[in-house]
Short mmCIF file of C-alpha atoms in Angstrom, two decimals:
data_model
loop_
_atom_site.label_atom_id
_atom_site.label_comp_id
_atom_site.label_asym_id
_atom_site.label_seq_id
_atom_site.Cartn_x
_atom_site.Cartn_y
_atom_site.Cartn_z
CA ALA A 1 -43.75 11.48 2.66
CA PHE A 2 -44.07 14.96 3.22
CA THR A 3 -45.13 16.41 6.73
CA HIS A 4 -47.37 19.39 6.45
CA SER A 5 -48.25 21.53 9.39
CA ILE A 6 -51.36 22.72 7.80
CA LEU A 7 -54.47 21.59 9.35
CA VAL A 8 -57.20 24.22 8.53
CA ILE A 9 -56.93 26.74 5.73
CA SER A 10 -59.49 29.56 5.55
CA CYS A 11 -60.20 30.56 2.01
CA ILE A 12 -59.50 34.28 1.08
CA ILE A 13 -60.95 35.94 -2.06
CA ARG A 14 -58.43 37.43 -4.49
CA GLU A 15 -55.22 37.25 -2.27
CA HIS A 16 -52.36 38.35 -4.50
CA LEU A 17 -49.83 35.48 -4.55
CA ARG A 18 -46.35 35.41 -6.26
CA LEU A 19 -46.25 31.82 -7.01
CA CYS A 20 -49.47 30.03 -6.93
CA PRO A 21 -52.41 30.61 -9.31
CA GLN A 22 -54.11 33.97 -9.09
CA GLY A 23 -57.68 34.39 -8.07
CA ASN A 24 -59.54 32.60 -5.32
CA THR A 25 -57.22 31.04 -2.91
CA CYS A 26 -56.86 29.59 0.58
CA CYS A 27 -53.45 31.17 1.21
CA THR A 28 -52.02 34.48 2.14
CA SER A 29 -48.68 35.90 0.83
CA GLU A 30 -47.08 35.20 4.29
CA MET A 31 -48.19 31.54 4.14
CA GLU A 32 -46.57 31.31 0.67
CA ASP A 33 -43.26 32.57 2.04
CA LYS A 34 -43.44 29.89 4.93
CA PHE A 35 -44.37 27.23 2.13
CA GLY A 36 -41.16 28.36 0.47
CA GLN A 37 -38.98 27.61 3.61
CA GLN A 38 -40.82 24.30 4.17
CA SER A 39 -40.28 23.30 0.58
CA LYS A 40 -36.50 23.88 0.89
CA TRP A 41 -36.25 21.82 4.06
CA GLU A 42 -38.31 18.93 2.71
CA PHE A 43 -36.42 18.83 -0.76
CA GLU A 44 -33.00 18.60 1.15
CA ASN A 45 -34.47 15.88 3.41
CA LEU A 46 -35.76 14.10 0.48
CA VAL A 47 -32.26 13.91 -1.28
CA GLU A 48 -30.69 12.73 2.16
CA GLU A 49 -33.27 10.17 2.51
CA THR A 50 -33.02 8.96 -1.08
CA SER A 51 -29.18 8.77 -0.95
CA HIS A 52 -29.08 7.10 2.55
CA ASP A 53 -28.54 3.52 1.41
CA LEU A 54 -25.73 4.76 -0.98
CA ARG A 55 -23.93 6.73 1.80
CA SER A 56 -24.43 4.02 4.61
CA THR A 57 -23.06 1.31 2.26
CA PHE A 58 -19.89 3.36 1.84
CA VAL A 59 -19.46 4.18 5.39
CA SER A 60 -20.03 0.55 6.42
CA ARG A 61 -18.00 -1.20 3.83
CA HIS A 62 -15.05 1.21 4.15
CA LYS A 63 -15.12 0.61 7.82
CA LYS A 64 -15.27 -3.13 7.37
CA PHE A 65 -12.50 -3.29 4.75
CA ASP A 66 -10.27 -1.16 6.93
CA GLU A 67 -10.65 -3.14 10.05
CA PHE A 68 -10.17 -6.35 7.84
CA PHE A 69 -6.83 -5.25 6.26
CA LEU A 70 -5.47 -3.78 9.69
CA GLU A 71 -6.40 -6.97 11.59
CA LEU A 72 -4.95 -9.24 8.83
CA LEU A 73 -1.47 -7.31 9.20
CA GLU A 74 -1.72 -7.78 13.02
CA ASN A 75 -2.62 -11.43 12.79
CA THR A 76 0.01 -11.93 10.39
CA GLU A 77 2.80 -10.22 12.33
CA ARG A 78 1.69 -12.25 15.51
CA SER A 79 1.74 -15.62 13.65
CA LEU A 80 5.25 -15.03 12.22
CA ASN A 81 6.66 -13.91 15.53
CA GLU A 82 5.23 -17.17 17.25
CA MET A 83 6.49 -19.42 14.59
CA PHE A 84 9.86 -17.93 14.48
CA VAL A 85 10.33 -17.71 18.27
CA ARG A 86 9.71 -21.65 18.37
CA THR A 87 11.69 -22.39 15.07
CA TYR A 88 14.72 -20.11 15.52
CA GLY A 89 14.63 -19.17 19.15
CA LYS A 90 17.26 -16.71 20.45
CA PRO A 91 18.86 -15.68 17.08
CA TYR A 92 15.26 -14.44 15.97
CA MET A 93 14.47 -12.71 19.09
CA GLN A 94 17.75 -10.86 18.98
CA ASN A 95 17.09 -9.65 15.47
CA SER A 96 13.24 -9.41 15.65
CA GLU A 97 13.27 -5.75 14.95
CA VAL A 98 14.12 -6.47 11.21
CA PHE A 99 10.82 -8.07 11.10
CA GLN A 100 8.99 -5.61 13.15
CA ASN A 101 10.13 -2.98 10.70
CA LEU A 102 8.87 -4.90 7.83
CA PHE A 103 5.35 -4.91 9.19
CA ALA A 104 5.51 -1.47 10.31
CA GLU A 105 6.35 -0.29 6.84
CA LEU A 106 3.73 -2.52 5.41
CA LYS A 107 1.11 -0.77 7.81
CA ARG A 108 2.54 2.74 7.06
CA TYR A 109 1.98 2.04 3.28
CA TYR A 110 -1.50 0.69 3.64
CA THR A 111 -2.46 3.63 5.92
CA GLY A 112 -1.47 6.24 3.45
CA GLY A 113 2.27 6.75 4.03
CA ASN A 114 4.58 7.48 1.18
CA VAL A 115 6.39 4.18 1.14
CA ASN A 116 7.86 2.61 -2.01
CA LEU A 117 7.08 -0.99 -1.47
CA GLU A 118 9.78 -2.33 -3.87
CA GLU A 119 12.53 -0.37 -2.15
CA MET A 120 11.28 -1.36 1.22
CA LEU A 121 11.13 -5.07 0.55
CA ASN A 122 14.47 -4.90 -0.95
CA ASP A 123 15.83 -3.11 2.13
CA PHE A 124 14.19 -5.87 4.36
CA TRP A 125 16.26 -8.71 2.65
CA SER A 126 19.39 -6.64 2.59
CA ARG A 127 19.03 -5.99 6.49
CA LEU A 128 18.35 -9.93 6.86
CA LEU A 129 21.27 -10.78 4.88
CA GLU A 130 23.60 -8.51 7.01
CA ARG A 131 22.08 -10.05 10.24
CA MET A 132 22.42 -13.61 8.98
CA PHE A 133 25.95 -13.04 7.56
CA THR A 134 27.07 -11.73 10.89
CA LEU A 135 25.66 -14.68 12.71
CA LEU A 136 26.99 -17.20 10.33
CA ASN A 137 30.46 -15.52 10.51
CA SER A 138 30.93 -14.70 14.17
CA GLN A 139 34.50 -15.66 14.11
CA TYR A 140 35.16 -12.44 12.07
CA ILE A 141 34.67 -8.89 12.83
CA ILE A 142 32.04 -7.57 10.52
CA THR A 143 32.06 -3.76 10.34
CA GLU A 144 29.44 -1.53 9.12
CA ASP A 145 31.48 -0.65 6.09
CA TYR A 146 31.86 -4.38 5.39
CA LEU A 147 27.93 -4.83 5.78
CA GLU A 148 27.52 -2.08 3.42
CA CYS A 149 29.79 -3.93 0.81
CA ILE A 150 27.62 -6.97 1.29
CA SER A 151 24.38 -5.23 0.71
CA LYS A 152 25.51 -3.94 -2.68
CA TYR A 153 25.65 -7.60 -3.98
CA THR A 154 22.42 -8.97 -2.58
CA ASP A 155 20.93 -9.16 -6.24
CA GLN A 156 24.07 -10.98 -7.65
CA LEU A 157 24.35 -13.33 -4.70
CA LYS A 158 20.86 -14.41 -4.26
CA PRO A 159 21.34 -15.81 -0.88
CA PHE A 160 17.64 -16.38 -0.24
CA GLY A 161 16.99 -18.15 -3.65
CA ASP A 162 14.09 -16.78 -5.58
CA VAL A 163 11.99 -16.19 -2.73
CA PRO A 164 12.70 -12.35 -2.52
CA ARG A 165 11.63 -11.91 -6.14
CA LYS A 166 8.54 -13.89 -5.94
CA LEU A 167 7.26 -12.48 -2.64
CA LYS A 168 8.01 -8.79 -3.71
CA ALA A 169 5.75 -9.40 -6.86
CA GLN A 170 2.86 -10.78 -4.82
CA VAL A 171 3.19 -8.41 -1.95
CA THR A 172 3.53 -5.41 -3.96
CA ARG A 173 0.50 -5.94 -6.12
CA ALA A 174 -1.53 -7.18 -3.31
CA PHE A 175 -0.84 -4.12 -1.24
CA ILE A 176 -1.34 -1.81 -4.11
CA ALA A 177 -4.78 -3.35 -5.00
CA ALA A 178 -5.75 -3.42 -1.17
CA ARG A 179 -4.72 0.17 -0.24
CA THR A 180 -6.18 1.75 -3.56
CA PHE A 181 -9.42 -0.12 -3.08
CA VAL A 182 -10.00 1.10 0.54
CA GLN A 183 -9.02 4.71 -0.55
CA GLY A 184 -11.69 4.23 -3.31
CA LEU A 185 -14.26 3.34 -0.88
CA SER A 186 -13.28 6.43 1.20
CA VAL A 187 -13.43 8.79 -1.78
CA GLY A 188 -16.95 7.30 -2.79
CA ARG A 189 -18.00 7.84 0.88
CA GLU A 190 -16.84 11.43 0.99
CA VAL A 191 -18.34 12.27 -2.39
CA ALA A 192 -21.59 10.69 -1.57
CA ASN A 193 -21.88 12.53 1.75
CA ARG A 194 -20.99 15.85 0.21
CA VAL A 195 -23.21 15.87 -2.98
CA SER A 196 -26.23 14.61 -0.83
CA LYS A 197 -26.17 17.87 1.06
CA VAL A 198 -27.83 20.03 -1.76
CA SER A 199 -27.85 23.62 -1.74
CA SER A 200 -31.14 24.85 -3.37
CA THR A 201 -31.20 27.89 -5.61
CA PRO A 202 -34.03 30.47 -5.30
CA ALA A 203 -35.38 29.35 -8.73
CA CYS A 204 -35.43 25.76 -7.45
CA ILE A 205 -37.31 26.76 -4.15
CA ARG A 206 -39.84 28.80 -6.02
CA ALA A 207 -40.50 25.57 -8.38
CA LEU A 208 -40.57 23.36 -5.43
CA THR A 209 -43.19 25.59 -3.53
CA LYS A 210 -45.25 25.62 -6.62
CA MET A 211 -45.45 21.84 -6.94
CA MET A 212 -45.72 20.97 -3.34
CA TYR A 213 -47.89 23.48 -1.75
CA CYS A 214 -50.00 25.33 -4.40
CA PRO A 215 -52.50 22.47 -4.38
CA TYR A 216 -53.21 23.56 -0.88
CA CYS A 217 -53.89 27.11 -1.84
CA GLN A 218 -56.32 25.77 -4.29
CA ALA A 219 -58.15 23.85 -1.72
CA MET A 220 -56.91 20.61 -3.19
CA PRO A 221 -54.60 19.21 -0.30
CA SER A 222 -54.93 15.52 -1.47
CA VAL A 223 -53.90 16.04 -5.10
CA LYS A 224 -50.27 15.19 -5.75
CA PRO A 225 -47.97 16.34 -8.46
CA CYS A 226 -47.98 14.69 -11.86
CA ASN A 227 -45.00 12.40 -12.35
CA ASN A 228 -43.54 14.20 -15.22
CA TYR A 229 -44.03 17.49 -13.75
CA CYS A 230 -42.17 16.33 -10.68
CA LEU A 231 -39.33 15.04 -12.81
CA ASN A 232 -38.86 18.48 -14.75
CA VAL A 233 -38.64 20.30 -11.27
CA MET A 234 -36.06 17.59 -9.95
CA LYS A 235 -33.98 17.47 -13.07
CA GLY A 236 -33.80 21.42 -12.91
CA CYS A 237 -32.97 21.38 -9.22
CA LEU A 238 -30.51 18.50 -9.46
CA ALA A 239 -28.82 19.43 -12.81
CA ASN A 240 -25.27 19.88 -11.39
CA GLN A 241 -25.69 16.52 -9.36
CA ALA A 242 -26.53 14.68 -12.76
CA ASP A 243 -23.42 15.97 -14.14
CA LEU A 244 -21.48 13.92 -11.59
CA ASP A 245 -22.87 10.67 -13.18
CA PRO A 246 -20.44 10.00 -16.04
CA GLU A 247 -17.35 10.35 -13.81
CA TRP A 248 -19.28 8.40 -11.05
CA ASN A 249 -20.00 5.53 -13.41
CA GLN A 250 -16.34 5.37 -14.48
CA TYR A 251 -15.14 5.34 -10.85
CA VAL A 252 -17.68 2.42 -10.10
CA ASP A 253 -16.41 0.39 -13.06
CA ALA A 254 -12.85 0.90 -11.90
CA MET A 255 -13.80 -0.09 -8.38
CA LEU A 256 -15.24 -3.32 -9.86
CA LEU A 257 -12.01 -4.12 -11.92
CA VAL A 258 -9.78 -3.68 -8.76
CA ALA A 259 -12.29 -5.91 -6.79
CA GLN A 260 -11.71 -8.71 -9.46
CA ARG A 261 -7.93 -8.41 -8.83
CA LEU A 262 -8.52 -8.72 -5.17
CA GLU A 263 -10.47 -12.01 -5.77
CA GLY A 264 -7.82 -13.34 -7.80
CA PRO A 265 -4.00 -12.85 -8.12
CA PHE A 266 -3.98 -9.59 -6.03
CA ASN A 267 -5.56 -11.26 -3.07
CA ILE A 268 -3.92 -9.89 -0.05
CA GLU A 269 -5.20 -12.54 2.33
CA SER A 270 -3.70 -15.30 0.31
CA VAL A 271 -0.27 -13.45 0.27
CA MET A 272 -0.05 -12.41 3.89
CA GLU A 273 -1.29 -15.61 5.80
CA PRO A 274 1.61 -17.86 4.64
CA ILE A 275 4.33 -15.11 4.66
CA ASP A 276 6.03 -16.46 7.64
CA VAL A 277 6.45 -19.76 5.67
CA LYS A 278 7.72 -17.97 2.69
CA ILE A 279 10.37 -15.83 4.56
CA SER A 280 11.51 -19.15 6.32
CA GLU A 281 12.05 -20.75 3.06
CA GLY A 282 14.33 -17.91 2.12
CA ILE A 283 16.20 -18.21 5.42
CA MET A 284 16.80 -21.85 4.95
CA ASN A 285 17.99 -21.08 1.39
CA MET A 286 20.69 -18.91 2.96
CA GLN A 287 21.54 -21.75 5.54
CA ASP A 288 21.99 -24.18 2.78
CA ASN A 289 24.27 -21.85 0.56
CA SER A 290 25.95 -20.09 3.40
CA VAL A 291 29.46 -21.44 2.74
CA GLN A 292 29.19 -20.60 -0.86
CA VAL A 293 27.69 -17.01 -0.13
CA SER A 294 30.30 -16.37 2.41
CA TYR A 295 33.08 -17.31 0.09
CA ARG A 296 31.71 -15.12 -2.67
CA VAL A 297 31.38 -12.27 -0.22
CA PHE A 298 34.94 -12.76 0.74
CA GLN A 299 36.07 -12.57 -2.79
CA GLY A 300 34.04 -9.41 -3.46
CA CYS A 301 34.53 -7.48 -0.30
CA GLY A 302 37.83 -9.02 1.09
CA GLN A 303 38.67 -11.29 4.07
CA PRO A 304 37.46 -9.67 7.29
CA LYS A 305 39.67 -9.72 10.38
CA PRO A 306 39.24 -12.59 12.84
CA SER A 307 37.40 -11.92 16.06
CA GLY A 308 40.26 -13.75 18.16
CA MET A 309 37.75 -16.45 19.17
CA GLY A 310 39.35 -19.88 19.85
CA SER A 311 38.78 -23.07 17.81
CA ARG A 312 35.51 -24.86 17.88
CA SER A 313 33.93 -28.03 17.22
CA THR A 314 32.47 -28.67 13.60
CA ARG A 315 29.06 -29.63 12.70
CA GLY A 316 27.36 -29.76 9.33
CA VAL A 317 25.24 -26.95 8.27
CA SER A 318 22.40 -29.36 7.62
CA ASP A 319 22.41 -30.44 11.15
CA VAL A 320 21.62 -27.08 12.57
CA PHE A 321 17.84 -27.24 12.28
CA ASN A 322 15.93 -30.17 13.44
CA ALA A 323 12.90 -29.47 11.38
CA ARG A 324 11.84 -27.21 8.47
CA PHE A 325 8.55 -25.32 8.19
CA ARG A 326 5.93 -27.49 6.84
CA PRO A 327 4.35 -26.37 3.41
CA TYR A 328 1.70 -24.06 3.63
CA SER A 329 -1.77 -25.73 3.32
CA PRO A 330 -5.01 -23.69 2.66
CA GLU A 331 -6.72 -25.96 5.01
CA GLU A 332 -4.54 -24.78 7.96
CA ARG A 333 -5.50 -21.12 7.46
CA PRO A 334 -5.87 -19.38 10.67
CA THR A 335 -8.93 -17.39 11.79
CA THR A 336 -9.99 -14.85 9.26
CA ALA A 337 -9.57 -11.15 10.17
CA ALA A 338 -12.48 -9.21 11.32
CA GLY A 339 -14.71 -12.34 11.41
CA THR A 340 -14.80 -12.62 7.61
CA SER A 341 -12.98 -13.26 4.59
CA LEU A 342 -11.80 -11.14 1.70
CA ASP A 343 -13.66 -12.98 -0.81
CA ARG A 344 -16.93 -12.48 1.25
CA LEU A 345 -16.11 -8.73 1.63
CA VAL A 346 -15.37 -8.40 -2.17
CA ILE A 347 -18.50 -10.18 -3.26
CA ASP A 348 -20.83 -8.03 -1.10
CA ILE A 349 -19.36 -4.74 -2.21
CA LYS A 350 -19.38 -5.59 -5.83
CA GLU A 351 -23.19 -6.56 -5.60
CA LYS A 352 -23.69 -3.13 -3.91
CA LEU A 353 -21.61 -1.00 -6.47
CA LYS A 354 -23.43 -2.52 -9.27
CA LEU A 355 -26.67 -0.99 -7.94
CA PHE A 356 -25.11 2.47 -7.63
CA LYS A 357 -24.29 2.87 -11.19
CA LYS A 358 -26.18 6.01 -12.64
CA PHE A 359 -27.19 6.91 -9.12
CA TRP A 360 -27.11 10.69 -9.62
CA SER A 361 -28.89 10.93 -13.16
CA ASN A 362 -31.55 8.42 -11.47
CA LEU A 363 -31.92 10.71 -8.49
CA PRO A 364 -35.00 12.58 -9.88
CA GLU A 365 -36.86 9.34 -10.68
CA ASP A 366 -35.98 7.97 -7.35
CA ILE A 367 -37.34 11.07 -5.73
CA CYS A 368 -40.61 11.31 -7.88
CA GLN A 369 -42.02 8.14 -6.44
CA PRO A 370 -45.55 7.76 -5.55
CA HIS A 371 -44.90 6.89 -2.02
CA ARG A 372 -42.84 10.01 -1.72
CA VAL A 373 -44.04 12.95 -3.84
CA THR A 374 -46.06 12.24 -6.93
CA ALA A 375 -49.62 10.85 -7.87
CA GLY A 376 -47.78 8.11 -9.83
CA ASN A 377 -48.57 6.85 -13.41
CA ALA A 378 -52.29 6.43 -12.74
CA THR A 379 -54.59 5.28 -15.41
CA ASP A 380 -56.34 8.73 -15.14
CA ASP A 381 -53.71 11.22 -15.44
CA GLU A 382 -56.00 13.83 -15.20
CA GLN A 383 -56.12 13.55 -11.39
CA CYS A 384 -52.63 15.09 -10.66
CA TRP A 385 -51.43 18.63 -9.94
CA ASN A 386 -49.71 20.05 -13.09
CA GLY A 387 -48.59 23.27 -11.52
CA HIS A 388 -51.79 25.24 -12.39
CA THR A 389 -54.78 22.95 -11.66
CA LYS A 390 -55.71 19.34 -11.51
CA GLY A 391 -55.24 17.81 -14.94
CA ARG A 392 -52.67 16.38 -17.53
CA TYR A 393 -49.17 17.72 -17.65
CA PHE A 394 -48.19 18.31 -21.23
CA PRO A 395 -44.48 19.55 -21.28
CA GLU A 396 -41.94 16.76 -22.31
CA VAL A 397 -39.49 15.50 -19.67
CA LEU A 398 -36.24 17.04 -20.22
CA LYS A 399 -32.81 15.04 -20.40
CA ASP A 400 -30.35 14.93 -17.61
CA GLY A 401 -27.59 17.42 -16.68
CA LEU A 402 -26.99 21.15 -16.62
CA THR A 403 -26.79 21.90 -20.50
CA ASN A 404 -30.24 20.23 -20.98
CA GLN A 405 -32.09 22.49 -18.68
CA VAL A 406 -31.85 25.63 -20.96
CA ASN A 407 -35.62 25.27 -21.74
CA ASN A 408 -36.76 23.88 -18.43
CA PRO A 409 -40.49 24.83 -18.03
CA GLU A 410 -40.56 24.69 -14.34
CA VAL A 411 -36.98 25.89 -13.14
CA GLY A 412 -35.02 28.69 -14.31
CA VAL A 413 -31.37 27.22 -14.64
CA ASP A 414 -28.42 29.22 -15.52
CA ILE A 415 -26.45 26.66 -17.64
CA THR A 416 -23.47 28.93 -17.91
CA ARG A 417 -22.45 28.67 -14.27
CA PRO A 418 -21.62 25.06 -13.29
CA ASP A 419 -21.57 24.35 -9.57
CA THR A 420 -17.99 24.65 -8.43
CA PHE A 421 -18.48 22.32 -5.67
CA ILE A 422 -19.67 19.69 -7.93
CA ARG A 423 -16.83 20.15 -10.15
CA GLN A 424 -14.47 19.57 -7.29
CA GLN A 425 -16.19 16.23 -6.63
CA ILE A 426 -15.99 15.32 -10.26
CA MET A 427 -12.02 16.07 -10.13
CA ALA A 428 -11.80 13.92 -7.00
CA LEU A 429 -13.52 10.90 -8.77
CA ARG A 430 -11.45 11.42 -11.79
CA VAL A 431 -8.16 11.25 -9.85
CA MET A 432 -9.39 8.24 -7.78
CA THR A 433 -10.45 6.47 -11.04
CA ASN A 434 -6.88 6.87 -12.26
CA LYS A 435 -5.37 5.36 -9.31
CA LEU A 436 -7.69 2.48 -9.45
CA LYS A 437 -6.93 1.78 -13.04
CA ASN A 438 -3.17 1.84 -12.27
CA ALA A 439 -3.78 -0.56 -9.34
CA TYR A 440 -5.58 -2.89 -11.51
CA ASN A 441 -2.49 -3.03 -13.76
CA GLY A 442 -0.23 -3.52 -10.58
CA ASN A 443 1.20 0.12 -10.70
CA ASP A 444 1.20 2.64 -7.80
CA ILE A 445 0.26 6.21 -7.80
CA TYR A 446 0.92 7.46 -4.34
CA PHE A 447 0.32 10.65 -2.68
CA GLN A 448 1.75 12.91 -0.27
CA ASP A 449 2.04 11.23 3.10
CA SER A 450 -1.19 11.55 4.53
CA SER A 451 -0.28 11.19 8.25
CA ASP A 452 0.27 14.80 8.48
CA GLU A 453 -2.97 15.65 6.78
CA GLY A 454 -5.36 15.04 9.86
CA SER A 455 -7.68 13.02 7.48
CA GLY A 456 -9.62 11.58 10.49
CA SER A 457 -9.77 7.85 10.07
CA GLY A 458 -5.80 7.23 10.37
CA SER A 459 -6.25 4.29 8.08
CA GLY A 460 -6.58 3.31 4.45
CA SER A 461 -8.57 6.45 3.66
CA GLY A 462 -5.54 8.79 3.62
CA CYS A 463 -6.74 10.35 0.35
CA THR A 464 -9.09 13.23 0.75
CA GLU A 465 -9.17 16.67 -1.06
CA ALA A 466 -5.34 16.77 -1.13
CA CYS A 467 -5.53 13.82 -3.63
CA VAL A 468 -7.07 16.07 -6.29
CA THR A 469 -3.92 17.84 -6.95
CA GLU A 470 -0.95 16.21 -5.09
CA PHE A 471 0.09 12.92 -6.65
CA GLU A 472 3.13 11.28 -8.40
CA PHE A 473 3.88 8.12 -10.12
CA ALA A 474 5.85 5.56 -8.19
CA SER A 475 8.42 3.56 -10.19
CA THR A 476 7.93 -0.09 -9.96
CA GLU A 477 11.60 -0.57 -10.19
CA ALA A 478 14.05 -0.29 -7.34
CA PRO A 479 17.07 1.86 -7.48
CA MET A 480 20.14 0.40 -9.10
CA VAL A 481 22.48 -1.18 -6.46
CA GLY A 482 25.88 0.80 -6.26
CA ALA A 483 29.05 -0.74 -7.26
CA ASP A 484 31.71 -2.19 -5.11
CA ARG A 485 34.01 0.34 -3.65
CA SER A 486 37.03 -1.89 -4.48
CA GLY A 487 35.89 -2.42 -8.14
CA SER A 488 35.50 -6.13 -8.04
CA GLY A 489 32.24 -7.89 -7.35
CA PRO A 490 31.51 -11.33 -6.03
CA VAL A 491 32.81 -14.20 -8.18
CA GLU A 492 30.04 -16.22 -10.16
CA ASP A 493 29.19 -19.76 -9.23
CA SER A 494 31.32 -21.18 -12.12
CA ALA A 495 34.04 -18.94 -11.13
CA ALA A 496 33.93 -20.26 -7.44
CA ALA A 497 34.18 -23.62 -8.61
CA THR A 498 37.06 -23.34 -10.92
CA HIS A 499 39.20 -21.15 -8.64
CA PRO A 500 39.43 -22.58 -5.23
CA ALA A 501 40.17 -20.24 -2.13
CA PRO A 502 43.55 -19.85 -0.69
CA SER A 503 44.38 -23.18 1.16
CA ALA A 504 44.61 -21.49 4.73
CA VAL A 505 41.22 -19.59 4.41
CA LEU A 506 38.71 -21.95 3.08
CA PRO A 507 39.08 -24.98 5.42
CA ALA A 508 39.10 -22.51 8.37
CA SER A 509 35.82 -20.69 7.04
CA LEU A 510 34.00 -23.92 6.57
CA ALA A 511 34.64 -25.20 10.10
CA LEU A 512 34.11 -21.99 11.73
CA LEU A 513 30.85 -21.35 9.82
CA ALA A 514 29.41 -24.85 10.86
CA LEU A 515 30.40 -23.97 14.48
CA ALA A 516 28.84 -20.72 14.26
CA LEU A 517 25.65 -22.15 12.96
CA HIS A 518 25.51 -24.83 15.78
CA ARG A 519 26.14 -22.29 18.66
CA LEU A 520 23.89 -19.35 17.27
CA TRP A 521 21.02 -20.91 15.40
CA ARG A 522 20.19 -24.05 17.10
#
């Protein structure tokens, strides 16, 4: 509702006014100028008030999603650390930085860092292979050059079974969807905040003054503007904002698509919570196949030099672990992050997003509500202010957008000069929509590392104005692994079976491998 500071108006005969009807009036030209200032202030407040729910929703949901994802990462890392300390003991603690680096890179990716997820996950398994191979072959001197040779054959050796491939597919698509969705909330928040701060043109202020305050000058302070009259004024004043709507609607649709992915196969919560079990499964695959893997590495990279350690007692590889990780059960899920679940968060934001479609083109109707501005659609439409007197408003209501205001009867609008600021927001939405569509398909468009941009939140919102121009497509394929420097690769399984190792090498290797397992992994 409007707050007017006028209590008593003395009528003056034949005062010359610029905006309000000429003739007998209750206003002076100075009062008319003050009405103009008041109209501008009230209009800007009306737009902010009408968009309050939109803006507060994006602010609160972005904050909630951001807290959820960051806490989920922290909970998962803590759970993995506790489980691995109990299960693997000292060997894990001595190599825990491999896992710490994994989570650090996942967090850096989520918070806007320029991280190629597939390359990073490939590197994690390569580092893990190097550490495990060294532990399992402690009777040998394993040099950095030798480890480099081993890493080239990770894909061929498949020491961890099919776990890396499956986990990479799940983690990449889940993190792409999660990061893009939170960045989408951030962009929606910023656009809503910026566009809601309107800048009134002189023509708009004149039209607002005429609509809101001229009834006072005609001694009709209780008469409110006709609904259609208000709509034409608002459509003229908010013409550029309405032009945001087509891109805004596409952005909302793209957000809803990614939300569907978050509820289904790209659910980051269902991927991250059992990740300790999945990684442990890969480790146990390596344990079960350690003799074969070591033999194939020796064939491809050569026999490493003995470390000079004495003979040891032997023990079967299968006896090293007393127990395996139990299969992951949904009933055993830990306490959800941020006191909620991803499903609840997604359902909530989907319901809100659907309400905000066509928000900017509906803004004039939302403002021209009876409880705010107009007389409403009363049965007797002769009892409203039509801009000249109390009576019916005859002009038709114009369509939305800048180009449709060429003949606006209330507001002079220059349709040849679109608002540059609004065009920038349209571009920001267009870029974000493109990211969301790619995320829906499991592809990643990543931006310049936002850690140096000072974006403010320091988390998933790393995309601000810089995103409008600086982005590039991230390949979903990791770089090809280099060839062995010696020119020969590991022998395939069939070859290993038909061509036994030299008699002096294989028996010793088997015994020492088992002993190393017993001492270092129990």
